[in-house]
């Protein structure tokens, strides 16, 4: 049963307590919207109850959004690096991608409850369901990046031959492609839903998630000791984008975006944006080539991107509880 | 239901629920039909769709009001003013159905000139005896009703449930004036009596604005005449008052004036309670009547022998002339061969009424330690009884208590978890009562019948075996009786004679040796003796001991072996003939002779029901005629005719000695031949009509443990009324124990107006404390426009609605509304006034434990 | 098999909650818990995993048709029994990655609990906020349209139990036309704000559970113009594709420099 935003059992318990202690209730008590009141019935919702159900996802899911994104973009970088001939970098990125892949499934399963439940999603392939597509993408990506990873390691271990190399190239191509899908489908997952703040930002969320993934992938590299122009460039680009996104949300000032600007989720969004945006950017620009500063920038960006994932999912939860958000969109 | 019984002859709803569809207007008053009879209410909704005007008059805006065309909020306990004003409206505007009134009611009859009205005696009728606090009804009788007028006629021969209770008027000598002009005739007396019940008086007393009243008056009273009818639905909102019977009388009189009785879409739908509560008055669980509404012998009044009994209750004219046939058949059913003409058919073995054995009387006696043991079967007095605090304490004074129920309910557990234990008023270790809890079988775990609100007796099959030790009522009663008889057989003291004589042989079946229920139904139906051939109609019952019948009005339910009509399910027509059996003789609309003109032709095509078929020389129509089928409309009784033969062919109310509808009740009622407005025992105002504040005959049972507030009383400024919710059932023992029902209304609450909430600083959903002279409870507040403040006698009256379903056990618990109500007794049926009490409401929860009582004492202590 | 549907009529409802209880009894759905809300007579609040029929209680400062009430200001008390809409194009079904949600031969939308894996995507994809995840069991639940009963030719429990025919069950086309006739009739009888709720013009494309209501759908928490989320697939993926391209570009540039 949907919890009424104004009247929860905890609230009532609190009232009980207070009443029991003091013999009467000082606080406002509970005031349901249903009691006839002067406000125009047209705008009124049913007792202020939520129309929609909040997302049920546990804390692992936003984390998965993040990890999947990093893993995905990392394998893209791996490919790019391979083309550019930076073999050391390829190896690290394949490691990152591979570890990301290994982490993703367990995170999802943690949300579902039982491992076997993940397999239910592989019963059918429903491209119209972002969730289904995502499940398949994750599987494909994991295999691809795994394969590339294995080949790479064998080659490095000296078992290398033509065949392995070709397979690795193919696998890297596949991993890069599916990696991109993996990094972006999660944004479509939110955008294509009934939750106002998500669906009204369906064009923005992909930008947010991919920027985050790109920047974080770069940052991870830097933390692995690759303070190279490429990562620096990626970092600068990503942070700039983050700033752009933040400004956009603030200036547009739409009612539906309130959860991104107000309350806990609002501050979370801002914190994420500030860390990944201005803070990381300034560190990079002003700290020049000081590696410590570079690392700090990287850490800030990763933190920012991670926080942003939680902020967006949280915002969805808040948005789902506000009937007016829904009504306004549908009435406009 | 003597309100209906004395007016029409039978104490039962006069019509069938589907018939409501035929009404042009339906007045629902004193009932929350949509919530408490939701399935029956489908016919009201059906009618509404057909354009019938639905009127609801109720202190609260309930789910019934929500779908009505008109809702009027009135002050609880002011119904007689409202209905009296409707009568006045009809008489003043000549809106009565003249032809009907003249022929079918006693409006034309001239009353004993000694009679004095409440208008003359400041609220009392003539015959009041202040010492004995009861009426001598002689002055209420018809003028010149034959020399053999019953001498010792007092108003309380029985409790109004019994037959006519007066000498059959020798109709030839009974004076009438068919022009209704004679100042002494009922019509004129009625006119004078209600003259002061004006729309202005309604506004002053009930708090209903006069325009609204007039709108209702016009709407309902125009549903009258040959082409139109209106019907009424009522229930506890009318009965649970110190003048409840008279409220119903007022309505009954109105329906006679409008000519709405016995006609399609007319009548009075008395909405009953438990699935078979009608059955439990037909075959009574009441102390003062025997099956079929035969009065119980009352010590010193009618109990010497059958002849004194007949002398008191047998009308020479009208249907009750047959009382001997029914009484003897009943005694034969009880005592079989032991009942002989020599021993007065065992009349002497029947117990005598020696006092007030009503629920109220019982518990007061219990409180006073006069009762040793108590069987409680299917009841929860610990929460549903009036002044439940007192009743719980009373049970603690018993030696033993047997509770048969589906669940261990409050009544069975009071000795260890009642508020009295928590508050230290009772201590478990000090309670001497030995409590036996016996699990019972639910209705799906046994077969039997329900008699529903429209007198329809329906058979229900057994679906599953009762679990564990649970047993059905028949099983328990049979085997208890069997054992008692075994004991009695060894102990020949005279007191056991009745028990020894009692017939107690039923075929037993099943692993628990269950008595055959159909056999019991056959015994109720009746059979000839000794060969036990079932009889088809009560007209076949005899006074010579050649027939036995357990309840004469049910005769015909089992007309022949293998034909259990209660179990028939082939509905043939709109009235449902073929679906089960309605007493008497499957007549669905009572007094339906009145649906035809005196000459026997229907009043109108639109409203035809039964009519005289001249060709076949008998009554026919859409219903079974509630009339001797072959008695022609023009029939005039010969000199000295007796019984039904003494009633002319145009007298539809065949149970009355004069065959008329009684606008005037010459006898049978303890508190007057006409209804008069009295204030409730606790009222926020003085009686605006008479110095006599309350019903003089009502019993307050005032005593230290049953105190009343003053009227008015500024310690308890608000009017509280109690009622039900669809989501729960009565004491809640059957609903608070089921999660799917408990979740729908988890906490006890009160409904209060936004004005009262503001006045007392109460917010919606918060806890509030309600107190009365008798108790203190805490409930949640629902602040709503459904409760409206009323302006009465220049005062702002706030009403507080409190559903009474909660108790201290079950999935959801809550304080008990009946801790606030009082033990009082309406004089005719001894129901207590649960619909109006004075209370106080304060924000916040009550204190816990002892402190709660101190808080209550403080509230009462405040200077008044 | 004809396409069955519900027509639930607020103007015939007496708020008895028999439908809500009958549903729980037949489908053995657990209680929601014993929470007093203060929302008029409604203590179950909304449809959800353990409430598949839900009766709403609206106390409004408005007049009901031509009703005369002895209240100081205009007032009406309305009841409506809400239920899963069994959408023509249903968000939950489109979202479900496991194929647990299927369209039955009765054209109703049915969750196969044994297939459902509790991913919760249907929960955020129902534009009516109907379906919900039960956290003990870990899977999603909603009205089954009494698939079991209908298969055996029985009426859904809620419709069967309704004493006033507020819940009508039958062929979808009959009910559609009946709904519009009913509203016509109600308007003539003075219920100026009577209307049919059956969003056909939006991407939902109509429902198999239609309603006759008074006033704005918002008052009943019915979305005025519900959309199936998947109508946004294109724009969302387009945005994703472009962003992805940009990412590729940036990465290439990064290594090109
Ligand atoms: N769901 C459900 N149905 C039930 C029951 C149940 O517990 N639950 N109980 C059954 C039983 S045992 C019975 S007896 C019947 C009772 O059926 P009802 O009589 O309908 O039950 P109540 O709710 O006690 O009272 C009816 C109405 O009387 C109003 N009222 C109170 N005082 C006055 C007054 O002075 N004048 C007028 N005109 N109205 C007044 C109350 O506001 C209330 O709305 O219901 C039966 N049906
Ligand atoms: N304040 C206030 N008080 C009231 C009223 C009111 O309006 N206001 N209404 C009054 C009225 S009208 C009534 S009828 C009473 C009702 O009050 P009660 O009759 O005392 O309360 P119920 O809960 O109806 O009790 C019925 C019991 O019978 C049990 N039962 C059910 N089936 C069977 C069976 O087959 N066999 C046996 N042995 N037991 C069974 C149930 O479990 C339940 O506990 O309340 C009265 N009290
Ligand atoms: S419970 Fe039985 S008696 Fe009461 S409304 Fe339902 S069907 Fe009628
Ligand atoms: S209402 Fe929601 S749950 Fe029901 S079918 Fe439509 S989308 Fe699915
Ligand atoms: S929760 Fe179950 S029903 Fe809902 S989308 Fe996921 S798998 Fe499908
Ligand atoms: S159709 Fe069946 S499952 Fe759906 S609400 Fe009605 S009773 Fe419940
Ligand atoms: S059963 Fe019918 S009348 Fe009762 S609440 Fe449900 S829809 Fe309304
Ligand atoms: Mo009752």
Coordinates of C-alpha atoms in Angstrom, one line a residue, chain A residues 1-4 7 9 12 30-57 73 76-77 80-81 84 86 89 111-114 117-118 120-133 180-181 184-185 187-195 198-200 202-204 206-207 210-211 214 221 228-231 233-234 237 323 326-327 330-331, chain C residues 32 34-40 42-51 54-62 75 92-101 112 114-121 123-133 135 137-139 195 216-227 229-233 235-237 239-241 243-255 257:
Chain A
X1 CA 0.0 0.0 0.0
X2 CA 1.3 3.4 -0.9
X3 CA 2.3 5.4 2.1
X4 CA 0.4 8.7 2.4
X7 CA 0.1 10.6 7.2
X9 CA 2.2 5.3 10.7
X12 CA 0.8 8.7 14.0
X30 CA -2.5 14.9 10.8
X31 CA -4.4 17.0 8.3
X32 CA -5.7 15.0 5.3
X33 CA -6.5 16.9 2.1
X34 CA -9.8 15.1 1.9
X35 CA -11.6 17.2 4.5
X36 CA -13.6 19.7 2.5
X37 CA -11.6 22.8 2.0
X38 CA -11.6 26.0 0.0
X39 CA -8.9 25.0 -2.4
X40 CA -10.3 24.5 -6.0
X41 CA -11.4 20.9 -6.4
X42 CA -9.9 20.9 -9.9
X43 CA -6.4 21.1 -8.5
X44 CA -7.0 18.8 -5.6
X45 CA -5.6 15.3 -5.6
X46 CA -7.2 12.5 -3.6
X47 CA -6.3 13.4 0.0
X48 CA -2.9 14.4 -1.3
X49 CA -2.0 10.7 -1.8
X50 CA 0.6 9.9 -4.4
X51 CA -0.7 8.9 -7.8
X52 CA 2.3 6.8 -8.7
X53 CA 4.4 4.2 -6.9
X54 CA 7.9 5.1 -5.9
X55 CA 10.8 3.1 -7.4
X56 CA 11.6 0.1 -5.3
X57 CA 15.3 -0.1 -6.1
X73 CA 33.3 3.7 -21.3
X76 CA 35.7 2.3 -25.4
X77 CA 38.9 3.9 -24.2
X80 CA 40.8 3.9 -28.7
X81 CA 44.0 3.2 -26.9
X84 CA 46.5 4.6 -30.7
X86 CA 49.0 2.5 -26.1
X89 CA 46.6 1.5 -21.2
X111 CA 18.4 -5.9 -5.7
X112 CA 16.4 -8.8 -7.1
X113 CA 17.1 -11.1 -4.2
X114 CA 18.0 -14.4 -5.8
X117 CA 16.0 -14.2 -10.8
X118 CA 18.6 -12.5 -13.1
X120 CA 14.5 -14.7 -15.8
X121 CA 15.4 -11.6 -17.7
X122 CA 17.2 -13.8 -20.3
X123 CA 14.0 -15.8 -21.0
X124 CA 12.9 -13.1 -23.5
X125 CA 14.4 -10.3 -25.5
X126 CA 12.2 -7.2 -25.5
X127 CA 14.0 -4.3 -27.1
X128 CA 11.1 -2.0 -26.1
X129 CA 11.9 -2.7 -22.5
X130 CA 15.1 -0.8 -21.5
X131 CA 15.4 -3.2 -18.6
X132 CA 15.4 -6.3 -20.9
X133 CA 17.7 -4.6 -23.4
X180 CA 28.5 2.4 -24.7
X181 CA 25.0 0.9 -24.7
X184 CA 23.5 4.8 -21.7
X185 CA 20.6 2.3 -21.3
X187 CA 19.5 6.6 -18.5
X188 CA 16.9 5.5 -20.9
X189 CA 15.6 3.2 -18.2
X190 CA 14.8 6.2 -16.1
X191 CA 13.7 8.5 -19.0
X192 CA 11.2 5.9 -20.2
X193 CA 9.1 5.7 -17.1
X194 CA 6.1 7.2 -15.5
X195 CA 8.1 9.2 -12.9
X198 CA 12.7 11.3 -15.0
X199 CA 10.5 11.2 -18.0
X200 CA 10.5 15.0 -18.3
X202 CA 14.5 11.8 -20.7
X203 CA 16.8 13.9 -23.1
X204 CA 19.0 15.1 -20.2
X206 CA 21.6 10.2 -21.0
X207 CA 23.8 13.3 -21.1
X210 CA 27.4 9.4 -20.1
X211 CA 29.2 12.4 -19.0
X214 CA 33.2 9.2 -19.4
X221 CA 42.7 5.8 -15.3
X228 CA 48.3 11.7 -19.6
X229 CA 47.0 14.5 -21.8
X230 CA 44.2 12.2 -23.0
X231 CA 42.8 11.6 -19.6
X233 CA 41.4 16.3 -21.9
X234 CA 38.6 13.9 -21.0
X237 CA 35.5 18.0 -21.2
X323 CA 0.6 14.2 -7.6
X326 CA 2.1 14.6 -12.7
X327 CA -1.1 16.6 -13.1
X330 CA -0.6 16.3 -18.2
X331 CA -2.7 19.4 -18.0
Chain C
X32 CA -2.4 -3.8 4.4
X34 CA -4.2 -1.4 10.5
X35 CA -3.5 2.2 9.9
X36 CA -6.0 4.9 10.7
X37 CA -5.4 7.7 8.1
X38 CA -8.1 10.3 8.9
X39 CA -8.9 10.4 5.2
X40 CA -12.6 10.3 5.6
X42 CA -10.6 5.4 3.7
X43 CA -8.0 3.6 5.6
X44 CA -6.4 1.6 2.8
X45 CA -5.3 4.7 0.9
X46 CA -4.6 3.4 -2.6
X47 CA -4.2 0.5 -4.9
X48 CA -1.1 -1.6 -4.3
X49 CA 0.4 -5.0 -3.9
X50 CA -2.2 -5.9 -1.2
X51 CA -5.1 -3.8 -2.4
X54 CA -9.7 0.3 -3.6
X55 CA -12.8 2.3 -2.6
X56 CA -12.2 6.1 -2.4
X57 CA -14.1 8.5 -0.2
X58 CA -14.2 12.1 -1.4
X59 CA -15.7 14.9 0.8
X60 CA -16.2 17.8 -1.5
X61 CA -17.5 21.4 -1.2
X62 CA -19.8 20.8 -4.2
X75 CA -21.4 19.5 0.2
X92 CA 3.7 -2.3 -17.0
X93 CA 3.5 -4.9 -19.7
X94 CA 5.8 -3.1 -22.1
X95 CA 8.4 -2.5 -19.3
X96 CA 8.5 -6.0 -18.0
X97 CA 11.9 -7.6 -18.9
X98 CA 11.0 -11.1 -18.0
X99 CA 7.8 -11.5 -19.9
X100 CA 6.0 -12.1 -16.5
X101 CA 3.4 -9.6 -17.5
X112 CA 2.7 -14.5 -13.7
X114 CA 6.4 -17.4 -10.9
X115 CA 8.1 -15.6 -13.8
X116 CA 8.3 -12.1 -12.1
X117 CA 11.8 -11.4 -10.8
X118 CA 10.9 -8.3 -8.8
X119 CA 13.0 -5.9 -11.0
X120 CA 10.4 -3.3 -10.2
X121 CA 10.4 -1.7 -13.6
X123 CA 6.2 -0.3 -10.8
X124 CA 7.7 2.9 -12.2
X125 CA 6.2 2.3 -15.6
X126 CA 2.5 2.2 -14.7
X127 CA 1.1 5.6 -15.4
X128 CA -1.7 4.9 -12.9
X129 CA 0.5 3.8 -10.0
X130 CA -1.4 0.5 -9.8
X131 CA 1.2 -2.3 -9.7
X132 CA 3.4 -2.5 -6.6
X133 CA 6.2 -4.8 -5.4
X135 CA 8.8 -6.7 -0.4
X137 CA 7.7 -12.0 -1.5
X138 CA 9.9 -9.8 -3.7
X139 CA 7.7 -9.8 -6.7
X195 CA -18.0 12.3 -17.3
X216 CA -12.0 16.3 -12.4
X217 CA -10.2 13.0 -12.6
X218 CA -7.5 14.5 -10.4
X219 CA -9.9 14.3 -7.5
X220 CA -9.8 10.6 -7.7
X221 CA -6.0 10.6 -8.3
X222 CA -6.8 9.5 -11.9
X223 CA -4.2 11.0 -14.2
X224 CA -6.0 13.4 -16.6
X225 CA -3.8 12.4 -19.6
X226 CA -1.8 9.2 -18.9
X227 CA 0.9 8.2 -21.3
X229 CA 6.2 5.6 -20.9
X230 CA 7.4 3.7 -24.0
X231 CA 6.1 6.5 -26.3
X232 CA 9.3 8.3 -25.2
X233 CA 11.6 5.4 -26.3
X235 CA 13.5 10.6 -27.9
X236 CA 15.4 9.0 -25.0
X237 CA 17.4 6.6 -27.2
X239 CA 19.5 11.6 -26.8
X240 CA 21.5 8.6 -25.6
X241 CA 22.9 7.9 -29.1
X243 CA 25.6 11.7 -26.2
X244 CA 27.3 8.4 -27.0
X245 CA 28.6 9.8 -30.3
X246 CA 29.9 12.8 -28.5
X247 CA 31.7 10.5 -26.0
X248 CA 33.3 8.6 -28.8
X249 CA 34.4 11.9 -30.4
X250 CA 35.9 13.1 -27.2
X251 CA 37.7 9.9 -26.6
X252 CA 39.1 9.9 -30.2
X253 CA 40.1 13.5 -29.8
X254 CA 41.7 12.7 -26.5
X255 CA 44.0 10.2 -28.2
X257 CA 45.9 15.1 -29.5

